[in-house]
Protein backbone atom coordinates (compact mmCIF):
# COMPACT_ATOMS: atom_id res chain seq x y z
CA UNK A 1 -25.92 78.25 -21.37
CA UNK A 2 -25.26 74.59 -20.95
CA UNK A 3 -23.02 73.23 -18.23
CA UNK A 4 -20.33 70.90 -19.73
CA UNK A 5 -20.01 69.05 -16.45
CA UNK A 6 -23.79 68.41 -16.37
CA UNK A 7 -23.75 67.08 -19.96
CA UNK A 8 -20.86 64.71 -19.09
CA UNK A 9 -22.75 63.43 -16.04
CA UNK A 10 -25.90 62.83 -18.15
CA UNK A 11 -23.91 60.90 -20.76
CA UNK A 12 -22.34 58.75 -17.99
CA UNK A 13 -25.77 58.00 -16.51
CA UNK A 14 -27.16 57.00 -19.93
CA UNK A 15 -24.19 54.70 -20.49
CA UNK A 16 -24.65 53.04 -17.12
CA UNK A 17 -28.40 52.55 -17.69
CA UNK A 18 -27.73 51.05 -21.11
CA UNK A 19 -25.25 48.61 -19.61
CA UNK A 20 -27.71 47.60 -16.88
CA UNK A 21 -30.50 47.06 -19.43
CA UNK A 22 -28.18 44.96 -21.58
CA UNK A 23 -27.18 42.86 -18.53
CA UNK A 24 -30.85 42.39 -17.58
CA UNK A 25 -31.63 41.30 -21.13
CA UNK A 26 -28.86 38.69 -20.98
CA UNK A 27 -30.02 37.44 -17.59
CA UNK A 28 -33.65 37.28 -18.80
CA UNK A 29 -32.56 35.31 -21.87
CA UNK A 30 -30.60 32.96 -19.67
CA UNK A 31 -33.60 32.43 -17.40
CA UNK A 32 -35.90 31.74 -20.36
CA UNK A 33 -33.50 29.08 -21.67
CA UNK A 34 -33.21 27.29 -18.34
CA UNK A 35 -29.49 27.15 -17.55
CA UNK A 36 -28.20 28.57 -20.78
CA UNK A 37 -26.21 31.36 -19.19
CA UNK A 38 -24.87 29.11 -16.44
CA UNK A 39 -23.92 26.45 -18.95
CA UNK A 40 -22.18 28.99 -21.13
CA UNK A 41 -20.29 30.37 -18.14
CA UNK A 42 -19.26 26.89 -16.98
CA UNK A 43 -18.16 25.97 -20.46
CA UNK A 44 -16.01 29.05 -20.61
CA UNK A 45 -14.44 28.17 -17.24
CA UNK A 46 -14.01 24.44 -17.89
CA UNK A 47 -10.50 23.03 -18.43
CA UNK A 48 -9.48 22.33 -21.97
CA UNK A 49 -9.13 18.58 -21.33
CA UNK A 50 -10.79 16.24 -18.88
CA UNK A 51 -8.81 14.37 -16.21
CA UNK A 52 -7.55 10.89 -17.16
CA UNK A 53 -10.24 8.24 -16.97
CA UNK A 54 -10.03 5.71 -14.13
CA UNK A 55 -9.83 2.06 -15.03
CA UNK A 56 -10.35 -1.08 -12.96
CA UNK A 57 -7.61 -2.93 -14.72
CA UNK A 58 -3.97 -2.26 -13.74
CA UNK A 59 -2.21 -0.48 -16.56
CA UNK A 60 1.55 -0.36 -16.65
CA UNK A 61 3.22 3.01 -16.82
CA UNK A 62 5.03 3.99 -20.05
CA UNK A 63 8.27 3.10 -18.32
CA UNK A 64 6.94 -0.28 -17.26
CA UNK A 65 5.62 -1.00 -20.75
CA UNK A 66 9.02 -0.23 -22.21
CA UNK A 67 10.62 -2.36 -19.53
CA UNK A 68 8.38 -5.28 -20.35
CA UNK A 69 9.10 -4.88 -24.04
CA UNK A 70 12.86 -4.58 -24.04
CA UNK A 71 14.01 -5.34 -20.50
CA UNK A 72 15.33 -1.83 -19.81
CA UNK A 73 13.71 1.18 -18.16
CA UNK A 74 12.16 3.81 -20.39
CA UNK A 75 13.88 7.13 -20.76
CA UNK A 76 10.55 8.98 -20.72
CA UNK A 77 9.07 10.41 -17.54
CA UNK A 78 6.37 8.10 -16.17
CA UNK A 79 5.55 10.18 -13.10
CA UNK A 80 1.86 10.12 -13.98
CA UNK A 81 1.72 6.40 -13.33
CA UNK A 82 2.68 7.00 -9.70
CA UNK A 83 0.49 10.01 -8.99
CA UNK A 84 -2.76 10.11 -7.08
CA UNK A 85 -4.44 11.61 -10.17
CA UNK A 86 -3.64 8.62 -12.35
CA UNK A 87 -3.40 5.44 -10.26
CA UNK A 88 -2.66 2.20 -12.05
CA UNK A 89 -5.64 0.24 -10.78
CA UNK A 90 -8.84 2.15 -10.09
CA UNK A 91 -12.49 2.26 -11.20
CA UNK A 92 -13.50 3.19 -14.72
CA UNK A 93 -16.05 5.89 -15.38
CA UNK A 94 -17.96 3.47 -17.61
CA UNK A 95 -17.68 0.01 -19.04
CA UNK A 96 -19.61 -2.95 -20.39
CA UNK A 97 -22.47 -4.29 -18.28
CA UNK A 98 -21.28 -6.69 -15.58
CA UNK A 99 -23.25 -9.14 -13.46
CA UNK A 100 -21.78 -7.79 -10.24
CA UNK A 101 -22.99 -10.63 -8.03
CA UNK A 102 -21.55 -13.32 -10.28
CA UNK A 103 -18.25 -11.48 -10.80
CA UNK A 104 -17.87 -10.72 -7.08
CA UNK A 105 -18.64 -14.33 -6.16
CA UNK A 106 -16.07 -15.64 -8.64
CA UNK A 107 -13.27 -13.49 -7.27
CA UNK A 108 -14.12 -14.34 -3.64
CA UNK A 109 -14.05 -18.02 -4.53
CA UNK A 110 -10.51 -17.60 -5.87
CA UNK A 111 -9.52 -16.05 -2.52
CA UNK A 112 -11.22 -18.84 -0.56
CA UNK A 113 -9.44 -21.42 -2.70
CA UNK A 114 -6.09 -20.00 -1.56
CA UNK A 115 -4.88 -18.39 -4.78
CA UNK A 116 -2.13 -16.39 -3.06
CA UNK A 117 -0.55 -19.46 -1.50
CA UNK A 118 -0.27 -21.15 -4.90
CA UNK A 119 1.80 -18.43 -6.54
CA UNK A 120 5.57 -18.83 -6.80
CA UNK A 121 8.08 -16.40 -5.38
CA UNK A 122 6.46 -15.16 -2.17
CA UNK A 123 8.21 -12.14 -0.73
CA UNK A 124 8.70 -10.90 2.81
CA UNK A 125 10.44 -14.12 3.88
CA UNK A 126 12.98 -13.90 6.73
CA UNK A 127 16.64 -13.98 5.73
CA UNK A 128 19.25 -15.45 8.05
CA UNK A 129 22.54 -13.59 8.40
CA UNK A 130 25.97 -15.12 8.48
CA UNK A 131 28.17 -14.09 11.37
CA UNK A 132 31.52 -12.37 10.96
CA UNK A 133 32.52 -12.32 14.61
CA UNK A 134 29.69 -10.40 16.22
CA UNK A 135 28.67 -8.67 12.97
CA UNK A 136 25.47 -9.86 11.29
CA UNK A 137 26.13 -9.99 7.54
CA UNK A 138 23.29 -9.93 5.00
CA UNK A 139 24.10 -10.46 1.32
CA UNK A 140 21.50 -9.32 -1.18
CA UNK A 141 21.28 -8.95 -4.93
CA UNK A 142 19.25 -6.36 -6.83
CA UNK A 143 17.52 -8.07 -9.73
CA UNK A 144 15.05 -7.78 -12.55
CA UNK A 145 12.18 -10.19 -11.93
CA UNK A 146 8.90 -11.33 -13.38
CA UNK A 147 6.27 -10.95 -10.67
CA UNK A 148 2.66 -12.07 -10.49
CA UNK A 149 0.09 -9.83 -8.78
CA UNK A 150 -2.46 -12.64 -8.99
CA UNK A 151 -2.98 -15.89 -10.87
CA UNK A 152 -4.94 -14.37 -13.77
CA UNK A 153 -2.98 -11.29 -14.78
CA UNK A 154 0.19 -11.72 -16.80
CA UNK A 155 3.47 -11.41 -14.88
CA UNK A 156 4.85 -7.90 -14.77
CA UNK A 157 8.42 -6.72 -15.27
CA UNK A 158 9.45 -5.72 -11.74
CA UNK A 159 12.50 -5.39 -9.52
CA UNK A 160 13.40 -7.30 -6.37
CA UNK A 161 16.04 -7.80 -3.73
CA UNK A 162 17.17 -11.46 -3.88
CA UNK A 163 14.56 -11.93 -6.59
CA UNK A 164 11.45 -11.23 -4.53
CA UNK A 165 8.93 -8.45 -3.99
CA UNK A 166 8.70 -7.55 -1.13
CA UNK A 167 12.36 -8.09 -0.32
CA UNK A 168 13.53 -10.60 2.30
CA UNK A 169 12.61 -9.48 5.80
CA UNK A 170 15.71 -8.46 7.76
CA UNK A 171 15.33 -8.86 11.52
CA UNK A 172 18.01 -7.94 14.05
CA UNK A 173 18.24 -6.91 17.70
CA UNK A 174 18.78 -3.40 18.99
CA UNK A 175 22.54 -2.88 19.37
CA UNK A 176 23.53 -5.39 16.66
CA UNK A 177 26.15 -4.36 14.14
CA UNK A 178 24.63 -4.88 10.70
CA UNK A 179 26.59 -5.30 7.48
CA UNK A 180 24.36 -5.35 4.38
CA UNK A 181 26.11 -6.02 1.05
CA UNK A 182 24.09 -5.20 -2.06
CA UNK A 183 25.20 -6.44 -5.51
CA UNK A 184 23.57 -4.49 -8.34
CA UNK A 185 22.54 -6.88 -11.13
CA UNK A 186 20.49 -4.20 -12.89
CA UNK A 187 21.53 -2.26 -15.98
CA UNK A 188 20.81 0.98 -14.12
CA UNK A 189 22.34 2.54 -11.01
CA UNK A 190 20.69 2.45 -7.60
CA UNK A 191 21.20 3.08 -3.87
CA UNK A 192 19.69 1.66 -0.67
CA UNK A 193 18.28 3.58 2.29
CA UNK A 194 17.43 2.04 5.68
CA UNK A 195 14.32 4.08 6.39
CA UNK A 196 13.82 5.05 10.04
CA UNK A 197 17.28 4.12 11.29
CA UNK A 198 19.67 6.59 12.91
CA UNK A 199 22.70 6.01 10.72
CA UNK A 200 26.18 7.38 10.14
CA UNK A 201 25.75 9.93 7.38
CA UNK A 202 27.92 8.01 4.93
CA UNK A 203 25.59 4.99 5.34
CA UNK A 204 22.39 6.93 4.64
CA UNK A 205 22.12 5.62 1.08
CA UNK A 206 21.28 8.73 -0.93
CA UNK A 207 23.39 8.78 -4.13
CA UNK A 208 25.17 12.07 -4.92
CA UNK A 209 24.65 13.17 -1.31
CA UNK A 210 26.25 10.48 0.86
CA UNK A 211 27.63 8.05 -1.72
CA UNK A 212 28.10 7.48 -5.42
CA UNK A 213 25.32 5.49 -7.07
CA UNK A 214 25.80 1.73 -7.07
CA UNK A 215 26.68 1.21 -10.74
CA UNK A 216 25.48 -1.81 -12.72
CA UNK A 217 27.58 -4.80 -11.75
CA UNK A 218 28.99 -3.06 -8.65
CA UNK A 219 28.40 -3.69 -4.95
CA UNK A 220 28.09 -1.43 -1.94
CA UNK A 221 28.36 -2.34 1.74
CA UNK A 222 26.26 -0.58 4.37
CA UNK A 223 27.46 -1.06 7.94
CA UNK A 224 25.90 0.44 11.05
CA UNK A 225 24.67 -0.31 14.55
CA UNK A 226 20.91 -0.90 14.75
CA UNK A 227 20.11 1.87 17.22
CA UNK A 228 16.40 2.44 16.59
CA UNK A 229 14.15 -0.42 17.69
CA UNK A 230 10.82 -1.09 16.00
CA UNK A 231 9.30 -1.37 12.53
CA UNK A 232 11.41 0.07 9.72
CA UNK A 233 12.00 -0.42 6.00
CA UNK A 234 14.74 -0.56 3.40
CA UNK A 235 14.27 0.55 -0.18
CA UNK A 236 15.86 2.28 -3.15
CA UNK A 237 16.59 5.98 -2.76
CA UNK A 238 17.75 6.52 -6.37
CA UNK A 239 15.19 6.99 -9.14
CA UNK A 240 13.03 5.96 -6.21
CA UNK A 241 9.58 6.78 -7.59
CA UNK A 242 10.26 4.24 -10.30
CA UNK A 243 12.45 1.70 -8.47
CA UNK A 244 10.45 1.49 -5.24
CA UNK A 245 7.27 1.46 -7.31
CA UNK A 246 8.63 -1.55 -9.22
CA UNK A 247 9.40 -3.53 -6.06
CA UNK A 248 12.67 -2.45 -4.41
CA UNK A 249 11.24 -2.42 -0.89
CA UNK A 250 11.38 -4.56 2.22
CA UNK A 251 10.93 -4.69 6.00
CA UNK A 252 13.73 -4.04 8.48
CA UNK A 253 12.65 -5.07 11.99
CA UNK A 254 14.77 -4.18 15.02
CA UNK A 255 13.64 -6.10 18.11
CA UNK A 256 14.14 -4.29 21.45
CA UNK A 257 17.22 -5.34 23.36
CA UNK A 258 15.13 -5.99 26.47
CA UNK A 259 13.01 -9.12 25.78
CA UNK A 260 10.30 -7.74 28.06
CA UNK A 261 9.65 -4.98 25.49
CA UNK A 262 9.07 -7.39 22.60
CA UNK A 263 5.51 -7.92 21.47
CA UNK A 264 5.36 -11.60 22.40
CA UNK A 265 6.28 -10.80 26.01
CA UNK A 266 4.74 -7.35 26.34
CA UNK A 267 1.33 -8.14 24.81
CA UNK A 268 1.23 -11.93 24.62
CA UNK A 269 1.37 -11.86 20.83
CA UNK A 270 1.49 -15.22 19.03
CA UNK A 271 1.80 -13.87 15.45
CA UNK A 272 3.86 -10.90 14.27
CA UNK A 273 2.72 -9.89 10.79
CA UNK A 274 4.44 -7.46 8.40
CA UNK A 275 2.00 -5.69 6.04
CA UNK A 276 3.66 -3.66 3.26
CA UNK A 277 1.43 -1.66 0.95
CA UNK A 278 2.29 -0.23 -2.45
CA UNK A 279 0.22 1.50 -5.13
CA UNK A 280 2.40 1.80 -8.22
CA UNK A 281 3.33 -0.96 -10.67
CA UNK A 282 0.74 -3.72 -10.45
CA UNK A 283 -1.92 -1.54 -8.84
CA UNK A 284 -2.89 -1.62 -5.18
CA UNK A 285 -1.02 -4.39 -3.38
CA UNK A 286 -0.44 -5.90 0.06
CA UNK A 287 2.95 -7.61 0.28
CA UNK A 288 3.23 -7.59 -3.50
CA UNK A 289 -0.14 -9.22 -4.25
CA UNK A 290 -3.60 -7.92 -5.09
CA UNK A 291 -6.87 -9.54 -4.00
CA UNK A 292 -7.79 -12.37 -4.52
CA UNK A 293 -4.11 -13.42 -4.28
CA UNK A 294 -3.54 -11.67 -0.95
CA UNK A 295 -2.88 -13.93 2.04
CA UNK A 296 -5.44 -14.07 4.86
CA UNK A 297 -4.37 -13.79 8.49
CA UNK A 298 -5.55 -16.96 10.24
CA UNK A 299 -5.88 -17.00 14.03
CA UNK A 300 -7.80 -18.76 16.79
CA UNK A 301 -10.25 -17.23 19.25
CA UNK A 302 -8.25 -15.87 22.18
CA UNK A 303 -5.06 -15.17 20.24
CA UNK A 304 -3.43 -11.77 20.16
CA UNK A 305 -1.65 -10.79 16.96
CA UNK A 306 0.56 -7.86 15.94
CA UNK A 307 0.30 -6.22 12.52
CA UNK A 308 3.05 -3.85 11.35
CA UNK A 309 1.63 -1.56 8.64
CA UNK A 310 4.30 -0.12 6.32
CA UNK A 311 3.39 2.21 3.47
CA UNK A 312 5.90 2.10 0.58
CA UNK A 313 3.50 3.73 -1.86
CA UNK A 314 2.72 7.30 -2.84
CA UNK A 315 -0.83 7.47 -1.43
CA UNK A 316 -2.32 7.33 2.06
CA UNK A 317 -4.19 4.11 2.88
CA UNK A 318 -6.71 3.93 5.76
CA UNK A 319 -6.74 0.27 6.87
CA UNK A 320 -10.11 -0.86 8.21
CA UNK A 321 -10.77 -4.07 10.16
CA UNK A 322 -14.32 -5.35 10.45
CA UNK A 323 -15.68 -6.80 13.66
CA UNK A 324 -13.18 -5.59 16.26
CA UNK A 325 -10.83 -2.72 17.08
CA UNK A 326 -7.09 -2.45 16.71
CA UNK A 327 -4.97 -1.20 19.61
CA UNK A 328 -2.35 1.14 18.14
CA UNK A 329 0.89 0.84 20.12
CA UNK A 330 3.70 2.33 18.01
CA UNK A 331 4.35 4.81 15.21
CA UNK A 332 7.51 4.77 13.07
CA UNK A 333 9.05 2.29 15.49
CA UNK A 334 8.51 4.45 18.58
CA UNK A 335 6.12 3.17 21.30
CA UNK A 336 3.18 5.47 21.88
CA UNK A 337 2.97 6.92 25.40
CA UNK A 338 -0.81 6.47 25.19
CA UNK A 339 -1.96 3.61 22.92
CA UNK A 340 -5.43 4.06 21.46
CA UNK A 341 -8.20 1.98 19.91
CA UNK A 342 -9.56 2.40 16.40
CA UNK A 343 -11.01 0.32 13.58
CA UNK A 344 -9.67 2.49 10.74
CA UNK A 345 -6.05 3.64 10.72
CA UNK A 346 -4.65 5.97 8.08
CA UNK A 347 -1.06 5.17 7.11
CA UNK A 348 0.74 7.86 5.12
CA UNK A 349 3.58 7.17 2.66
CA UNK A 350 6.72 6.26 4.59
CA UNK A 351 4.90 5.69 7.89
CA UNK A 352 4.88 2.55 10.00
CA UNK A 353 2.12 1.86 12.52
CA UNK A 354 2.04 -1.19 14.81
CA UNK A 355 -1.26 -2.54 16.14
CA UNK A 356 -2.31 -5.35 18.47
CA UNK A 357 -5.55 -7.20 17.73
CA UNK A 358 -7.42 -9.30 20.29
CA UNK A 359 -9.00 -12.08 18.23
CA UNK A 360 -12.27 -12.38 20.13
CA UNK A 361 -14.99 -12.76 17.51
CA UNK A 362 -15.00 -15.90 15.33
CA UNK A 363 -15.58 -15.53 11.62
CA UNK A 364 -14.00 -14.31 8.41
CA UNK A 365 -13.57 -10.55 8.86
CA UNK A 366 -12.80 -8.25 5.94
CA UNK A 367 -9.58 -6.23 6.32
CA UNK A 368 -9.05 -3.62 3.61
CA UNK A 369 -8.11 -0.12 2.55
CA UNK A 370 -11.14 2.11 3.04
CA UNK A 371 -10.44 4.31 0.04
CA UNK A 372 -13.04 2.23 -1.76
CA UNK A 373 -11.60 2.51 -5.30
CA UNK A 374 -8.48 0.81 -3.89
CA UNK A 375 -10.53 -2.22 -2.82
CA UNK A 376 -13.63 -2.78 -4.94
CA UNK A 377 -14.95 -2.14 -8.42
CA UNK A 378 -17.89 -2.94 -10.65
CA UNK A 379 -16.75 -6.56 -10.99
CA UNK A 380 -16.03 -7.23 -7.31
CA UNK A 381 -13.24 -6.77 -4.80
CA UNK A 382 -9.62 -6.41 -5.87
CA UNK A 383 -6.40 -4.77 -4.76
CA UNK A 384 -6.02 -3.90 -1.08
CA UNK A 385 -8.30 -6.50 0.46
CA UNK A 386 -7.66 -9.52 2.66
CA UNK A 387 -9.35 -11.11 5.71
CA UNK A 388 -8.68 -11.82 9.36
CA UNK A 389 -9.96 -15.35 9.84
CA UNK A 390 -10.68 -16.27 13.47
CA UNK A 391 -11.52 -19.89 14.18
CA UNK A 392 -13.02 -21.52 17.22
CA UNK A 393 -10.40 -23.87 18.69
CA UNK A 394 -12.54 -26.94 18.12
CA UNK A 395 -13.63 -26.05 14.59
CA UNK A 396 -10.10 -25.41 13.41
CA UNK A 397 -9.59 -29.15 12.93
CA UNK A 398 -13.09 -30.62 13.01
CA UNK A 399 -15.62 -31.10 10.24
CA UNK A 400 -18.92 -29.30 10.43
CA UNK A 401 -22.08 -31.39 10.59
CA UNK A 402 -22.94 -32.32 7.03
CA UNK A 403 -20.07 -30.35 5.51
CA UNK A 404 -16.36 -30.78 5.04
CA UNK A 405 -14.05 -28.16 6.55
CA UNK A 406 -11.92 -27.72 3.46
CA UNK A 407 -10.02 -24.63 4.59
CA UNK A 408 -9.82 -22.18 7.50
CA UNK A 409 -11.73 -19.33 5.83
CA UNK A 410 -14.79 -21.38 4.93
CA UNK A 411 -14.65 -23.19 8.26
CA UNK A 412 -14.53 -19.98 10.29
CA UNK A 413 -17.22 -18.26 8.23
CA UNK A 414 -19.60 -21.22 8.40
CA UNK A 415 -19.03 -21.73 12.13
CA UNK A 416 -19.84 -18.07 12.74
CA UNK A 417 -23.19 -18.49 10.97
CA UNK A 418 -22.46 -17.16 7.49
CA UNK A 419 -25.38 -17.57 5.13
CA UNK A 420 -23.16 -17.31 2.05
CA UNK A 421 -23.33 -20.50 0.02
CA UNK A 422 -19.68 -20.12 -0.89
CA UNK A 423 -18.76 -20.83 2.75
CA UNK A 424 -20.53 -24.20 2.85
CA UNK A 425 -19.10 -26.94 0.67
CA UNK A 426 -21.23 -30.13 0.52
CA UNK A 427 -19.50 -33.35 1.49
CA UNK A 428 -18.92 -36.05 -1.09
CA UNK A 429 -21.95 -37.90 0.26
CA UNK A 430 -24.14 -34.82 0.01
């Protein structure tokens, strides 16, 4: 007499053995065909569509293209143009063959020839207030502008306060009463936020939360006491991904009330430089320009300079200085209890970091974002690149033997022993 439970167990064992043999057969077939099984598995697990290709050339977002075409913002969502997955100016996966040396040399020559200084409409210029008693009054317009990232690319349809990108630099003293009047000349609503300031809630500049949007043709007045000293910003806080990305951004500097705490007195600083980065419309920019139209920082051996990094973009940018360290002294306007040295400083969106640089080593020192696709491509450097140019006191005004000192960058590089031919320009006699 057969045992039903034994028969069921035998059938289960046969089924398991059959499955194992079938699995071994598949594995053996995969091994005989190299990576056939692995490839098939990966293909099954792969996403349906590849990620967007990267491109070296800045490409306007759908909204920006519509803006350029008809002068009004697009109704469609152009979030992708501002995301880390689809930046507007980054390396392509492939492209036509390029003589990298020749292309890189050509773009560096444009930088050495001072391309940035030749472009109209520089931003980040100081604006003087008018006084209403003891109140400092700043009057600004919000405008559509045509802005050049460099001398070769076509102007782009952007936005600006008082017609510039970055906006005029507002500088006040801790304890000042500030009255900022913004007239909206756009055909869309907006709002203005003073980023980093401790403000009355009704002056915080967030439409639908603390105020109505500033309608086209209307004005709004922000009035507050500048309580928080240090490096701050002002920018749109309404449709902000688009409006800040198109240029509605600027520096708001509050000097400490005690002169002894200001950088010129505290550290012996002779230059105080505002450095605003953005990574949306126009690609990767420093103060609204991309290399080779960025402006170099020119100093003399022995000088101390301050650089105020401000990130108005949507990506982190690690700023790297060649040749010497930076002493980091403040974050978001607040002095650090323990300053530190570094040569690469990551600045997140919305952050401000202040550094002091002792200009000790002569030469032309690269100063750039160290996310490399933000700074260099197959046809040379672009985007977030500039230079700290440190001259010997004597060579700043003197000609080099056999060569003409045509500009500070070439002069400093040649004096420091550069072997690059681009840094040595023969005299007329040579």
